[in-house]
Structures are given as structure tokens and as C-alpha cells.
Amino acid sequence: MLRGYGGFQNENLESKRCVLSGKRMLRAVQKRLVFCMHAPNVRFLTNESHLPDLIITPDAAKKLIENRQQQKNENLLLRLAVEGGGCSGFQYAFNFEDVADINKDEDTVFDQHGGKVVVDKESLDLIRGSTLDYEQKLIRSAFVVQNNPKAISGCGCGVSFDLKD
């Protein structure tokens, strides 16, 4: 009998190859994790969808900064909330408020590109993974929520939406 050609011996050899291959992959992943942990401005995603909680576009951030400067209030934030109503069942609500009005137990503040947005826990559950943008069109200029992974449909107004089941 030739060594290495029996069923048991081949399985043992294959097991060793898998273990070695697994160790190489583990080392590669560990190296990447060490790099990521030391990279500046890296945000780890902890939600189950592996999406950022909220993305603020540079255009939205620019408008938020402009509003703070116009109001001469560096503590001004945009509150993004989801309310019942609108054409499709839920609607996005946007209001400006001062940092002093934030409930630290219920609210999450996002600061990207210098634009600051606050979202309450319930609303965050309904918009997680969405993008906040600022659109300028002939008809209107406004903040809009785009790419909401929890929305199945929306209205032409861009403010209301319905949830996926």
C-alpha cells in the first residue's frame, strides 16, 4: 500500500491542509484588524445590518454649517425624526434645535463633515443605514433622506415612506 493514498490517510492530509489554510486566513484577518484599529476616523459598525447608522453627505453638512453660521449659533443641530402620517404612512420631520435640548439617554448625535444631526432611538431604528442629503431643485431646496433600507416605497414629495414588512 502506498503511503498517503488510503482513505484515512488522505482525510488526515486534507485536515492538515485545512488547518494550515485556516491559520493563514486568520493571520491575514488579524493583520487587517490591527491596521483598522489604528487607522484614524474608523467607525466600527455594531448593528446587525452592518450599515452605518446614518450617512451625512458633504452637501448636507455644508448646509448645516451654513445654518449654524447664519444663526450665529455653533450649538445648532438638525433633528431628524420619523413621525406617523404623510401619504405613505410615515414621514421625515426636520427641525433645528440647540445642543442643550438633547436628551443624552434617548438621542444619538452624528457629526460628519462638520454637519451635526441628532436622531432619537425610535427614529433611528426606522432610518438606520440611510443617507441624509441636501437637494437644491427649481421647486424647492430641502434636506432629504435617501436610500432608507427599511423603506419599501415613498411618495413623490420625498418626505413620506412606508416600511418593509
C-alpha positions as a printed NumPy array, in Angstrom:
array([[  0.   ,   0.   ,   0.   ],
       [  1.285,   3.456,  -0.893],
       [  1.514,   5.981,   1.888],
       [ -0.923,   8.852,   1.637],
       [ -3.345,   7.124,  -0.691],
       [ -5.621,   5.38 ,   1.784],
       [ -8.955,   6.959,   2.698],
       [ -7.952,   7.627,   6.297],
       [ -4.532,   8.941,   5.371],
       [ -5.99 ,  11.296,   2.708],
       [ -8.545,  12.636,   5.152],
       [ -5.786,  13.291,   7.668],
       [ -3.736,  15.089,   4.994],
       [ -6.767,  17.132,   3.933],
       [ -7.456,  18.053,   7.559],
       [ -3.889,  19.309,   7.95 ],
       [ -4.22 ,  21.385,   4.749],
       [ -7.469,  22.913,   6.   ],
       [ -5.93 ,  23.748,   9.369],
       [ -2.9  ,  25.369,   7.72 ],
       [ -5.105,  27.276,   5.296],
       [ -7.338,  28.408,   8.162],
       [ -4.342,  29.623,  10.164],
       [ -3.083,  31.636,   7.17 ],
       [ -6.509,  33.232,   6.738],
       [ -6.713,  34.014,  10.452],
       [ -3.305,  35.72 ,  10.369],
       [ -4.36 ,  37.81 ,   7.355],
       [ -7.569,  38.876,   9.104],
       [ -5.682,  39.706,  12.307],
       [ -3.252,  41.913,  10.359],
       [ -6.161,  43.782,   8.757],
       [ -7.882,  44.237,  12.123],
       [ -4.73 ,  45.667,  13.684],
       [ -4.473,  48.109,  10.769],
       [ -8.143,  49.112,  11.09 ],
       [ -7.934,  49.583,  14.835],
       [ -5.072,  52.042,  14.413],
       [ -6.459,  53.846,  11.348],
       [ -7.8  ,  57.343,  12.077],
       [-11.531,  58.092,  11.872],
       [-12.609,  54.468,  11.545],
       [-16.098,  53.807,  12.844],
       [-16.922,  50.242,  13.733],
       [-20.436,  49.153,  12.786],
       [-22.199,  47.391,  15.591],
       [-25.698,  46.957,  14.199],
       [-26.778,  43.674,  12.667],
       [-27.183,  45.141,   9.17 ],
       [-23.505,  46.201,   9.122],
       [-24.524,  49.58 ,   7.721],
       [-23.532,  52.951,   9.132],
       [-26.368,  54.263,  11.275],
       [-26.617,  57.495,   9.256],
       [-24.549,  58.933,   6.425],
       [-24.411,  62.723,   6.112],
       [-23.373,  63.843,   2.628],
       [-20.947,  66.733,   2.15 ],
       [-23.799,  68.827,   0.646],
       [-25.965,  68.268,   3.728],
       [-23.047,  69.047,   6.041],
       [-22.276,  72.236,   4.113],
       [-25.879,  73.431,   4.506],
       [-25.871,  72.557,   8.219],
       [-22.674,  74.565,   8.711],
       [-24.19 ,  77.498,   6.767],
       [-27.291,  77.414,   9.001],
       [-25.149,  77.477,  12.149],
       [-23.21 ,  80.455,  10.807],
       [-26.364,  82.337,   9.719],
       [-27.97 ,  81.798,  13.126],
       [-24.661,  82.624,  14.857],
       [-25.133,  79.517,  16.98 ],
       [-22.395,  76.875,  16.902],
       [-24.581,  74.628,  19.103],
       [-27.289,  74.291,  16.452],
       [-28.106,  70.782,  15.211],
       [-30.622,  69.336,  12.787],
       [-33.096,  66.952,  14.415],
       [-34.197,  64.182,  12.089],
       [-37.287,  62.349,  13.306],
       [-39.79 ,  59.884,  11.888],
       [-43.462,  60.562,  12.585],
       [-46.672,  58.793,  11.677],
       [-48.54 ,  60.406,   8.794],
       [-47.882,  61.562,   5.279],
       [-49.002,  59.951,   2.039],
       [-47.325,  56.605,   2.72 ],
       [-47.726,  56.086,   6.475],
       [-44.556,  57.658,   7.9  ],
       [-42.861,  60.966,   7.267],
       [-39.488,  62.524,   7.951],
       [-39.504,  65.631,  10.13 ],
       [-36.629,  68.128,  10.219],
       [-36.192,  70.777,  12.913],
       [-33.262,  72.773,  14.214],
       [-32.511,  72.729,  17.907],
       [-29.784,  73.6  ,  20.364],
       [-27.381,  71.056,  21.843],
       [-28.786,  71.906,  25.292],
       [-32.151,  70.4  ,  24.267],
       [-30.727,  66.954,  23.537],
       [-31.719,  64.035,  25.756],
       [-28.47 ,  62.098,  26.181],
       [-30.342,  58.896,  27.078],
       [-32.669,  58.947,  24.066],
       [-30.747,  60.793,  21.329],
       [-27.75 ,  59.983,  19.163],
       [-25.674,  62.775,  17.627],
       [-23.935,  62.266,  14.282],
       [-21.105,  64.557,  13.209],
       [-19.792,  64.017,   9.687],
       [-18.016,  66.586,   7.51 ],
       [-18.807,  69.159,  10.217],
       [-22.574,  68.656,   9.876],
       [-24.326,  67.687,  13.111],
       [-27.575,  65.727,  13.2  ],
       [-29.468,  64.34 ,  16.185],
       [-31.838,  61.357,  15.972],
       [-33.962,  59.773,  18.712],
       [-33.805,  55.993,  19.321],
       [-37.19 ,  55.162,  17.772],
       [-36.493,  57.164,  14.624],
       [-33.004,  55.71 ,  14.317],
       [-34.489,  52.212,  14.197],
       [-36.557,  53.309,  11.172],
       [-33.769,  55.08 ,   9.254],
       [-30.662,  53.048,  10.133],
       [-28.452,  52.826,   7.049],
       [-30.   ,  55.875,   5.349],
       [-28.28 ,  58.879,   3.816],
       [-29.108,  62.488,   4.689],
       [-28.587,  64.811,   1.733],
       [-29.444,  68.388,   0.81 ],
       [-31.075,  68.811,  -2.591],
       [-31.43 ,  72.053,  -4.485],
       [-34.071,  71.962,  -7.198],
       [-36.069,  74.575,  -9.054],
       [-39.179,  73.858,  -6.994],
       [-37.556,  73.601,  -3.572],
       [-34.359,  73.148,  -1.623],
       [-34.53 ,  70.791,   1.326],
       [-32.915,  68.088,   3.404],
       [-33.909,  64.634,   2.167],
       [-33.436,  61.095,   3.449],
       [-32.265,  58.752,   0.717],
       [-31.577,  55.033,   0.424],
       [-33.526,  54.053,   3.524],
       [-33.113,  50.254,   3.668],
       [-36.255,  49.959,   5.809],
       [-38.499,  51.853,   3.342],
       [-40.375,  49.924,   0.693],
       [-41.965,  52.866,  -1.087],
       [-42.092,  56.601,  -0.901],
       [-44.178,  59.48 ,  -2.063],
       [-43.187,  61.879,  -4.824],
       [-42.76 ,  64.581,  -2.195],
       [-39.724,  62.719,  -0.828],
       [-40.904,  63.192,   2.754],
       [-43.157,  60.195,   3.39 ],
       [-42.499,  56.459,   3.142],
       [-43.87 ,  53.029,   4.004],
       [-41.935,  50.332,   5.873],
       [-40.915,  46.922,   4.599],
       [-42.685,  44.052,   6.346]])
